[in-house]
PDB file of C-alpha atoms in Angstrom:
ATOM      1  CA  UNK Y   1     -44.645 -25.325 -48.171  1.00 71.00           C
ATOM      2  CA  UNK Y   2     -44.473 -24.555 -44.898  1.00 81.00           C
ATOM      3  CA  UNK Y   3     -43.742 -21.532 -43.303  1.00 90.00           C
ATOM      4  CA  UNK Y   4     -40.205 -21.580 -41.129  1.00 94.00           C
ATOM      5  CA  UNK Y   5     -40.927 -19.366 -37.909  1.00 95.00           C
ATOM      6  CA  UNK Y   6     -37.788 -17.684 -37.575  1.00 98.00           C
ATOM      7  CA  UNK Y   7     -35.263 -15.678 -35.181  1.00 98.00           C
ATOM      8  CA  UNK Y   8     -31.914 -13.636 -35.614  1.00 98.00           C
ATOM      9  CA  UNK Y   9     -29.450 -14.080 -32.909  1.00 98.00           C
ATOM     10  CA  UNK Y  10     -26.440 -11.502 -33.389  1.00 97.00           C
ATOM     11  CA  UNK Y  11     -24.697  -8.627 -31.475  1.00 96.00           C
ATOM     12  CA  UNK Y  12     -24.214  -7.505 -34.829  1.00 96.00           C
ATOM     13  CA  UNK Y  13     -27.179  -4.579 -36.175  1.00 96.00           C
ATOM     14  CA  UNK Y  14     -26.100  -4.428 -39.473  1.00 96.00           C
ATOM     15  CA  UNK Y  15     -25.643  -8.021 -39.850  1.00 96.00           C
ATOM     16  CA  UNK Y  16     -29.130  -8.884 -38.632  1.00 97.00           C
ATOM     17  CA  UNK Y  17     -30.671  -6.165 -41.170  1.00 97.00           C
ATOM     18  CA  UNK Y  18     -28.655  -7.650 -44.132  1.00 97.00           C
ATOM     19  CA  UNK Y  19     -29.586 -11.578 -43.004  1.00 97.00           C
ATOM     20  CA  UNK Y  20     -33.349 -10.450 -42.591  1.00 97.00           C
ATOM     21  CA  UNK Y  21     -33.486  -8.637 -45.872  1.00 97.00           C
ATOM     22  CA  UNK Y  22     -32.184 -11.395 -47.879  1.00 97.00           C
ATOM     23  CA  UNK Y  23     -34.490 -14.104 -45.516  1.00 97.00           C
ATOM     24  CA  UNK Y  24     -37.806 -11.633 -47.137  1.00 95.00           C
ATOM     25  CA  UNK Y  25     -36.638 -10.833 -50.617  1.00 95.00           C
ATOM     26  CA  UNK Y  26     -34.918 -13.894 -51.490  1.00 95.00           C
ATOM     27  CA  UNK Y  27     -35.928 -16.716 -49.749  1.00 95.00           C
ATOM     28  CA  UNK Y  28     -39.293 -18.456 -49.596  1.00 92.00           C
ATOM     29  CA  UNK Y  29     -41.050 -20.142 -46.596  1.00 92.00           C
ATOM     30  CA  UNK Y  30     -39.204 -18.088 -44.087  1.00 96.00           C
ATOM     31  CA  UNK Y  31     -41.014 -15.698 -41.363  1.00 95.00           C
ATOM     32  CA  UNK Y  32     -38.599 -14.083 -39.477  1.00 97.00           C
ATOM     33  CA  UNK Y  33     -40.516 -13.358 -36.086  1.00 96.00           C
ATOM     34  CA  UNK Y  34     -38.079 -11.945 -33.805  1.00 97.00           C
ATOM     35  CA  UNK Y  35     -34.486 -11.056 -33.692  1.00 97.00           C
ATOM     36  CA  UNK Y  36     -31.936 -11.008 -30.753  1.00 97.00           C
ATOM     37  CA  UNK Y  37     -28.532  -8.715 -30.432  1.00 96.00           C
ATOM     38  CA  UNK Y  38     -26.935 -11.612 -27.509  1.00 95.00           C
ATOM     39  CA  UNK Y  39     -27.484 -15.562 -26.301  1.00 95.00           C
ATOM     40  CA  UNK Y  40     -29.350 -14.544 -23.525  1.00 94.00           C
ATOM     41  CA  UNK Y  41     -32.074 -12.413 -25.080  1.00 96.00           C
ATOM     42  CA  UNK Y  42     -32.114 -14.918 -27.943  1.00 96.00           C
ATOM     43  CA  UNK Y  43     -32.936 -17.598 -25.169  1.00 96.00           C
ATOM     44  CA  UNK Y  44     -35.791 -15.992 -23.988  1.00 95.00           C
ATOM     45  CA  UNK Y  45     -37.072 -15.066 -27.219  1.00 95.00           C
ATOM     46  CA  UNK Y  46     -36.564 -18.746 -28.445  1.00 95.00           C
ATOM     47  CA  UNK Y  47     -38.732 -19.325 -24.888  1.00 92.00           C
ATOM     48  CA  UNK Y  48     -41.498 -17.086 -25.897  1.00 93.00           C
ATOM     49  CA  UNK Y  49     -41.939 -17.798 -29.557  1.00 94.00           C
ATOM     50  CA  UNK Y  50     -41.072 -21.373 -30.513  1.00 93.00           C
ATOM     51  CA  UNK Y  51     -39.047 -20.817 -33.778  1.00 94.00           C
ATOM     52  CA  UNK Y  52     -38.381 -24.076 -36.271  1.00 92.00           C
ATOM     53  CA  UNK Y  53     -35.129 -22.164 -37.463  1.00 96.00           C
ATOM     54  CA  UNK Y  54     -32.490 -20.323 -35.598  1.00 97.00           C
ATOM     55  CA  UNK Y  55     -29.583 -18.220 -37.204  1.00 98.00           C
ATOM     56  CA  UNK Y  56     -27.222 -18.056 -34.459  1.00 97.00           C
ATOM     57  CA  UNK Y  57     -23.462 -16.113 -34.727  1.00 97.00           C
ATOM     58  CA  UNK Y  58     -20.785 -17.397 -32.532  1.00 95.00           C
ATOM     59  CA  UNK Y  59     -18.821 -14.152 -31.366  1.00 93.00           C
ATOM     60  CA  UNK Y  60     -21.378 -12.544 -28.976  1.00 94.00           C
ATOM     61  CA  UNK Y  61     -20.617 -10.181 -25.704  1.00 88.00           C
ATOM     62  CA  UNK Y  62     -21.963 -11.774 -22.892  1.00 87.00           C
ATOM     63  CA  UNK Y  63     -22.259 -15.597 -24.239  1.00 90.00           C
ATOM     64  CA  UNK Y  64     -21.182 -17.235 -27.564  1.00 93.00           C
ATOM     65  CA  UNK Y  65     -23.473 -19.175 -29.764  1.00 95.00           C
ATOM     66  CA  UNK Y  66     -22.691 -22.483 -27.981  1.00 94.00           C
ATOM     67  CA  UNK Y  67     -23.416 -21.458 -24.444  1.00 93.00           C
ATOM     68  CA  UNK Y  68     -26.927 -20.353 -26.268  1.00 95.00           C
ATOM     69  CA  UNK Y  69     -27.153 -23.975 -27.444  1.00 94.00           C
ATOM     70  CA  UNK Y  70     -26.887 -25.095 -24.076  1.00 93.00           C
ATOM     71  CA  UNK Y  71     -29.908 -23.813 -22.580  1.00 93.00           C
ATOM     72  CA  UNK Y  72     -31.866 -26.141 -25.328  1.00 92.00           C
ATOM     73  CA  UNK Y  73     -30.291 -29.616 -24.678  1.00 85.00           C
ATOM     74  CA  UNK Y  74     -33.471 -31.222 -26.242  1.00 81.00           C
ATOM     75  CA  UNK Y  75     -34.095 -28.503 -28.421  1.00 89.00           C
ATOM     76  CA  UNK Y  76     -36.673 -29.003 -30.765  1.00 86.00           C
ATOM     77  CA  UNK Y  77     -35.959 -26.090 -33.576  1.00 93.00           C
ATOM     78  CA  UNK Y  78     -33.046 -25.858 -36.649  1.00 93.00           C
ATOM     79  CA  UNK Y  79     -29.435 -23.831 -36.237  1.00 96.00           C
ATOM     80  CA  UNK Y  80     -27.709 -22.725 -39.036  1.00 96.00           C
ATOM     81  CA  UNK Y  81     -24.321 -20.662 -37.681  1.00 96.00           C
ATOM     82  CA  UNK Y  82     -24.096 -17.322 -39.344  1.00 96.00           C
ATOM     83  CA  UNK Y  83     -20.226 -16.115 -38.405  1.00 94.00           C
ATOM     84  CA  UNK Y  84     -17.272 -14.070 -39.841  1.00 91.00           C
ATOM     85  CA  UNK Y  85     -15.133 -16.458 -38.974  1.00 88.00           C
ATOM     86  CA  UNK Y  86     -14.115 -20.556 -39.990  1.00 86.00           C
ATOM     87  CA  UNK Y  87     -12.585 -21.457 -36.696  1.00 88.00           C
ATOM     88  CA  UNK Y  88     -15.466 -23.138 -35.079  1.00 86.00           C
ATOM     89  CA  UNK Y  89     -16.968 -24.887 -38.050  1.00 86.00           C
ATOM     90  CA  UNK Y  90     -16.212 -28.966 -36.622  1.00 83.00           C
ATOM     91  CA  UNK Y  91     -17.413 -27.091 -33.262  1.00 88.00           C
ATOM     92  CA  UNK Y  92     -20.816 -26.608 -35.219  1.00 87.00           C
ATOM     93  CA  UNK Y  93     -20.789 -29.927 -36.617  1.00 82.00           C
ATOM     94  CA  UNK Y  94     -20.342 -31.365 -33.339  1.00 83.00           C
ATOM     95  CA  UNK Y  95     -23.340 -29.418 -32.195  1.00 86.00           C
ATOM     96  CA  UNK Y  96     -25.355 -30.983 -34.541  1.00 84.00           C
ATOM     97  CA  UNK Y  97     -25.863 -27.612 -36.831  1.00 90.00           C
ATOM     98  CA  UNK Y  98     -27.991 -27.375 -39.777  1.00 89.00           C
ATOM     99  CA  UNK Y  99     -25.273 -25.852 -41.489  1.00 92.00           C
ATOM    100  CA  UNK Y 100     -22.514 -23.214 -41.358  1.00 93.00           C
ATOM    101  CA  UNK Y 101     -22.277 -20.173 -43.173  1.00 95.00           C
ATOM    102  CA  UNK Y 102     -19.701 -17.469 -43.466  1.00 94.00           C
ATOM    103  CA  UNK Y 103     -20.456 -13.942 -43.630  1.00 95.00           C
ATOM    104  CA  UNK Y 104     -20.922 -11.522 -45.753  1.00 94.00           C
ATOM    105  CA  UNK Y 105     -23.656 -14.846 -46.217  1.00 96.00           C
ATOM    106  CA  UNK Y 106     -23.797 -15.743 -49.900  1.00 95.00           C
ATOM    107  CA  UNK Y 107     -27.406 -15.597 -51.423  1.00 96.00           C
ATOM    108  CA  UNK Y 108     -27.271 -18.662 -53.105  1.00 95.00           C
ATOM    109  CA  UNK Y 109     -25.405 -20.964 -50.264  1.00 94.00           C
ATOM    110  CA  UNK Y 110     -28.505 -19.620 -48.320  1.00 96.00           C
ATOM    111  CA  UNK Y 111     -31.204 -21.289 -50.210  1.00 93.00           C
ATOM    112  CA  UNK Y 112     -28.801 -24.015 -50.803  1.00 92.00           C
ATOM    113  CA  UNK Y 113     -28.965 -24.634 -47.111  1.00 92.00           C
ATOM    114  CA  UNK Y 114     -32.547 -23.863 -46.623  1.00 94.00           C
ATOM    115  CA  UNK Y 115     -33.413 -26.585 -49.312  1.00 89.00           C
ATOM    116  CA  UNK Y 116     -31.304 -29.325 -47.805  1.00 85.00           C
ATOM    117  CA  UNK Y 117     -32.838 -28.672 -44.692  1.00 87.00           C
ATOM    118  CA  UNK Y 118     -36.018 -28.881 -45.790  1.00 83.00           C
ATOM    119  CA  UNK Y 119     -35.178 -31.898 -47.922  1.00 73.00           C
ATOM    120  CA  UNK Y 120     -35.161 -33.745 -44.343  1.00 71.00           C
ATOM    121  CA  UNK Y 121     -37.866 -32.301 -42.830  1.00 71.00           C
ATOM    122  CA  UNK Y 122     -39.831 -33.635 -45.976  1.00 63.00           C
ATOM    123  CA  UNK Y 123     -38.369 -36.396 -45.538  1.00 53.00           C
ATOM    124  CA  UNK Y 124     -39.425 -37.247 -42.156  1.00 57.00           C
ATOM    125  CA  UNK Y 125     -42.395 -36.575 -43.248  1.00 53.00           C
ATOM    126  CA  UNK Y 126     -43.426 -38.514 -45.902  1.00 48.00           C
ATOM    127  CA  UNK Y 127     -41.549 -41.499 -45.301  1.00 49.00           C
ATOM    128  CA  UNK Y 128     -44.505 -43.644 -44.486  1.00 49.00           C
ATOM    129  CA  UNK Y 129     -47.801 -41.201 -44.359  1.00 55.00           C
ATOM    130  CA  UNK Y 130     -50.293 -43.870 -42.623  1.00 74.00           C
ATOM    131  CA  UNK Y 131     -48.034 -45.244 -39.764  1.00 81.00           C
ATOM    132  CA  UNK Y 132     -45.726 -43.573 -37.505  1.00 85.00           C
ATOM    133  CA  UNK Y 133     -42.630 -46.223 -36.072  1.00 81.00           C
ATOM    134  CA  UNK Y 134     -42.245 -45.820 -31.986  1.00 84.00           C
ATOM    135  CA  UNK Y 135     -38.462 -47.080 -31.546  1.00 77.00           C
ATOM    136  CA  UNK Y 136     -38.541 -49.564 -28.899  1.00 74.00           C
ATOM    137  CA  UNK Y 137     -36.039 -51.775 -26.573  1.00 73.00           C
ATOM    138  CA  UNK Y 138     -36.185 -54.065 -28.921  1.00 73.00           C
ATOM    139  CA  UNK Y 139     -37.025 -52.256 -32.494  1.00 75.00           C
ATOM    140  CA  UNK Y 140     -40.473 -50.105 -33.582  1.00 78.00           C
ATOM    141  CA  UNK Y 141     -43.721 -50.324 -32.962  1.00 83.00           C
ATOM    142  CA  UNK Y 142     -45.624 -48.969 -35.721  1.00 86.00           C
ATOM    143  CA  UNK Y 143     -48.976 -46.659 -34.882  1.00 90.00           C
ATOM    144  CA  UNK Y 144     -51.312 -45.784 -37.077  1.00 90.00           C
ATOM    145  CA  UNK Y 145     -51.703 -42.171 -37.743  1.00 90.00           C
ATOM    146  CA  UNK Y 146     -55.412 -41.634 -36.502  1.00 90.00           C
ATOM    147  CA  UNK Y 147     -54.991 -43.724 -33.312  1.00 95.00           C
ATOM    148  CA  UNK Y 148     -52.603 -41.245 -31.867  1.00 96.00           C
ATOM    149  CA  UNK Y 149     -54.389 -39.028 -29.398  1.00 97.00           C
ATOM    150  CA  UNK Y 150     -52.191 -36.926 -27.875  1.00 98.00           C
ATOM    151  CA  UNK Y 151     -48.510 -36.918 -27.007  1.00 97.00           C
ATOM    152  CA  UNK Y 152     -46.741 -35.501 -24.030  1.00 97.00           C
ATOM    153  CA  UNK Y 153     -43.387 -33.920 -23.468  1.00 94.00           C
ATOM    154  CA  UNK Y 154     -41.490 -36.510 -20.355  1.00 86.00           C
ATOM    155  CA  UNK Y 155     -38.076 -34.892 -20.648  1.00 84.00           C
ATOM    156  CA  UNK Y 156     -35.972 -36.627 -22.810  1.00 83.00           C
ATOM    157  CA  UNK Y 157     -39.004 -38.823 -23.603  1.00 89.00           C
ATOM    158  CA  UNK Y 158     -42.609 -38.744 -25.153  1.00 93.00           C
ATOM    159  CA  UNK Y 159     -45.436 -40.618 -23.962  1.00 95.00           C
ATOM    160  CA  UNK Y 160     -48.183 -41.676 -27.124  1.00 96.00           C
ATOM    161  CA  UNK Y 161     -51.422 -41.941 -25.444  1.00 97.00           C
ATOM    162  CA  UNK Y 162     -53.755 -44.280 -28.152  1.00 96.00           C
ATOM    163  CA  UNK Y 163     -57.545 -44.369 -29.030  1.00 95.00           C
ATOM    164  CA  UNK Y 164     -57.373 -48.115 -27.385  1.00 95.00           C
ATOM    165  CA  UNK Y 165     -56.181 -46.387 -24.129  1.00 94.00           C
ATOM    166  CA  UNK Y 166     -52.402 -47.632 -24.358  1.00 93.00           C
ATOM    167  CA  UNK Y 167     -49.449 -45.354 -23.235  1.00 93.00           C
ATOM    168  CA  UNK Y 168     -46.295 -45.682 -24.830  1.00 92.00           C
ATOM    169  CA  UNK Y 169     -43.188 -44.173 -23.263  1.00 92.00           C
ATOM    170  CA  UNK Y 170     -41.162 -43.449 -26.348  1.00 90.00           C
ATOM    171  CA  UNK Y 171     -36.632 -42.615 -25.616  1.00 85.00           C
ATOM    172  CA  UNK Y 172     -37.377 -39.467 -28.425  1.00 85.00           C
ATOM    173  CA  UNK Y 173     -38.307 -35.760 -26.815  1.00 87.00           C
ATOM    174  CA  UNK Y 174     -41.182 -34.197 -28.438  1.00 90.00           C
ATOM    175  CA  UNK Y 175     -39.074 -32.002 -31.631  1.00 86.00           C
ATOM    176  CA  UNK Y 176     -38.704 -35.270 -32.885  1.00 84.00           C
ATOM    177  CA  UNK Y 177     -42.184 -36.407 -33.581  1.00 88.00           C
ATOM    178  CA  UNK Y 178     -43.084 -32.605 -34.036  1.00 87.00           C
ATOM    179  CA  UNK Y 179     -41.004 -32.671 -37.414  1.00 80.00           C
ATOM    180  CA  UNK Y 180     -42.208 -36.203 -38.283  1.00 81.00           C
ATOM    181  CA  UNK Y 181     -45.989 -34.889 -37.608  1.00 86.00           C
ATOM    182  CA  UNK Y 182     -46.111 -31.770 -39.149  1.00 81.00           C
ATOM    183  CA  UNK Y 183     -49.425 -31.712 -40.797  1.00 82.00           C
ATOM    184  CA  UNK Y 184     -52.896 -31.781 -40.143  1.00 81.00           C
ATOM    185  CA  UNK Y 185     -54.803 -32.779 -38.008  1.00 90.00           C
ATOM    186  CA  UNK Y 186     -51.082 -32.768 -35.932  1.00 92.00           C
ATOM    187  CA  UNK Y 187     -50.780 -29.569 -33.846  1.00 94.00           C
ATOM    188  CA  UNK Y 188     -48.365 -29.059 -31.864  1.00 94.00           C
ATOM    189  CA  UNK Y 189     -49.990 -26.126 -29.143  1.00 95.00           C
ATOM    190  CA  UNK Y 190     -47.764 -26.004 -26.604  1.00 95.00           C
ATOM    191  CA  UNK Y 191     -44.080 -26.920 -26.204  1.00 92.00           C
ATOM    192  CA  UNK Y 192     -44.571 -29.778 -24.585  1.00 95.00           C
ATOM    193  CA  UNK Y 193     -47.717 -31.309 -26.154  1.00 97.00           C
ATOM    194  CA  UNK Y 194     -48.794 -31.820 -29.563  1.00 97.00           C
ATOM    195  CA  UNK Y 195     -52.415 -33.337 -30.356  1.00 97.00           C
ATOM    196  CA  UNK Y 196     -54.661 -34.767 -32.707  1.00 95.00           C
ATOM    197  CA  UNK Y 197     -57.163 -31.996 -33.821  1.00 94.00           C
ATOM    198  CA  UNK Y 198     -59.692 -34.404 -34.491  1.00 93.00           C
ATOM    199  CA  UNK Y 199     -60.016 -35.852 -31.086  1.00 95.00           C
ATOM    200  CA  UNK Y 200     -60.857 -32.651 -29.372  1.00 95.00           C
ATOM    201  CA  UNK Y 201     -64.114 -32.890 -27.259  1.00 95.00           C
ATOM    202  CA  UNK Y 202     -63.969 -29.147 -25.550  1.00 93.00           C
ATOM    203  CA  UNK Y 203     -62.014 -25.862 -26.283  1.00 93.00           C
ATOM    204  CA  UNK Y 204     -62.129 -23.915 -23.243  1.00 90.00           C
ATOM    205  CA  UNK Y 205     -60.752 -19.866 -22.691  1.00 85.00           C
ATOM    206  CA  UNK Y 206     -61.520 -18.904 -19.913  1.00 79.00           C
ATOM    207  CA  UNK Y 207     -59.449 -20.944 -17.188  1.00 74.00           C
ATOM    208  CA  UNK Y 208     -56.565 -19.865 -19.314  1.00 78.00           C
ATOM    209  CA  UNK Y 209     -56.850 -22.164 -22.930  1.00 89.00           C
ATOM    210  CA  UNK Y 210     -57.230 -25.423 -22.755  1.00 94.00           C
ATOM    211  CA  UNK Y 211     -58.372 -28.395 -24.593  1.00 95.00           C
ATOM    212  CA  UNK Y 212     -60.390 -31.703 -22.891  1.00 96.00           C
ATOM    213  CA  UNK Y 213     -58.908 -34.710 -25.779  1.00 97.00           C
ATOM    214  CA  UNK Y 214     -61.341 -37.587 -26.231  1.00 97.00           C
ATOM    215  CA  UNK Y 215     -59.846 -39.757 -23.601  1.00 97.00           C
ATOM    216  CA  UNK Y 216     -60.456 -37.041 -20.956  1.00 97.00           C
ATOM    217  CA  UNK Y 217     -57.212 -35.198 -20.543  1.00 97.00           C
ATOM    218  CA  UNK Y 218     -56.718 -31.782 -20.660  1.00 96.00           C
ATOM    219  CA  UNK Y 219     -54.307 -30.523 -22.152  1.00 96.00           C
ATOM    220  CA  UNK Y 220     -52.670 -26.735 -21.724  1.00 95.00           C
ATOM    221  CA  UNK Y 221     -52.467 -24.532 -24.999  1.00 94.00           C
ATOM    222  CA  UNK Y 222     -49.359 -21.740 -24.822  1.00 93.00           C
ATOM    223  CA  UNK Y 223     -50.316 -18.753 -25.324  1.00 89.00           C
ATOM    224  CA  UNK Y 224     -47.896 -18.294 -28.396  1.00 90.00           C
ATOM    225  CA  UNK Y 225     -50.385 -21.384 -30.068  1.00 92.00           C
ATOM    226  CA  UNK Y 226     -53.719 -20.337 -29.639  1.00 90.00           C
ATOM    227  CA  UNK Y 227     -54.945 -17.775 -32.297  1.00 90.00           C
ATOM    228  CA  UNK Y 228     -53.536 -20.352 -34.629  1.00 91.00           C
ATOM    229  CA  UNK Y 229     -55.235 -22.963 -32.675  1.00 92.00           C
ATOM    230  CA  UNK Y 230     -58.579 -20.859 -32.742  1.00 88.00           C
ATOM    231  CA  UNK Y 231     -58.724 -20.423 -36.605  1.00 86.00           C
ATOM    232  CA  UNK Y 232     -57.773 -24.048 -37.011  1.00 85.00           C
ATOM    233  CA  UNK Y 233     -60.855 -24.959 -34.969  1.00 84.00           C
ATOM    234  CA  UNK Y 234     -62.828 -22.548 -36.963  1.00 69.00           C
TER     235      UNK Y 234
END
């Protein structure tokens, strides 16, 4: 199972404590690395650590939960809407929310929602684990697994770039294929790349990390991604 990086956004203290506590005694697969008492300190912490999952309230001083979401119109991480009140539930829907849950938050519609949401992550996973489908003008193009090199972040796009030295500009952003590709030798090392482990040629530290892929391009590790990067290298 993997492990859900996780952050807290609430002006509430005793809210985030009782959320957190439940996240570590009660729920499995869930790191919670960072919490946030606003929207604009959660946005830079969301900037700075890369979560999968956010817990976001709606009633914040200083910027609701949906002028958070708005800062991330590609965003490539989870919401589920932690909030004392129902009012803003469609709202939530509309914003394409994980799920929405009213506090005091109920131990058991947590893990509920936890395991649907990892029911389609799993999903997008494993639907077909030697090809990957490229949507296309016209339908998919279907990639073998070990012919992807690298792929690159082009706004609302992603560019493929292939062991036969094709680019494909792809209408998905990155958090797309970063759900559908989590797994080895997939990486995703910065927030706008993710490559293929296995077609590394050089690791380099000192001009700031970086990584030369097989068809020559470097590629820029964040420095949130590289001690996880080193001891998957070895």
């Amino acid at each position: 199972m993997k492990t859900l990086l996780t952050i807290i956004i609430d002006d509430e203290p005793n809210a985030i404590l009782s959320l957190k506590t439940i996240l570590n005694e009660y729920c499995d697969g869930i790191e919670v690395v960072e919490t946030a008492n606003g929207a604009l300190e959660g946005i830079k912490k969301v900037n700075t650590h890369h979560p999968d999952l956010v817990f976001l309230d709606v009633d914040m001083p200083g910027g609701n939960g949906f002028d958070f979401l708005e800062a991330f119109p590609n965003r490539d991480f989870k919401v589920i809407f932690t909030t004392a009140s129902s009012d803003y539930a469609l709202k939530a829907i509309k914003a394409k929310a994980e799920d929405y849950l009213l506090k005091p938050v109920d131990i058991d519609e947590l893990n509920t929602s936890l395991g649907n949401l990892r029911a389609v992550l799993d999903t997008k996973k494993t639907f077909d684990r030697n090809k990957i489908a490229l949507p296309t003008q016209s339908g998919y193009t279907y990639v073998n697994y070990q012919e992807i090199i690298h792929i690159n972040n082009e706004g609302n796009y992603s560019t493929f770039y292939l062991k036969d030295k094709s680019k494909h500009l792809i209408s998905k952003n990155i958090g797309y294929f970063a759900d559908l590709l989590d797994f080895v030798p997939f990486f995703r090392c910065h927030q706008s790349h993710i490559i293929n482990l296995d077609e590394i040629n050089e690791l380099n530290r000192t001009d700031g990390t970086h990584v030369i892929m097989s068809n020559g391009n470097r590629i820029d590790v964040s420095r949130g991604k590289k001690d996880e990067l080193y001891k998957l290298m070895g």
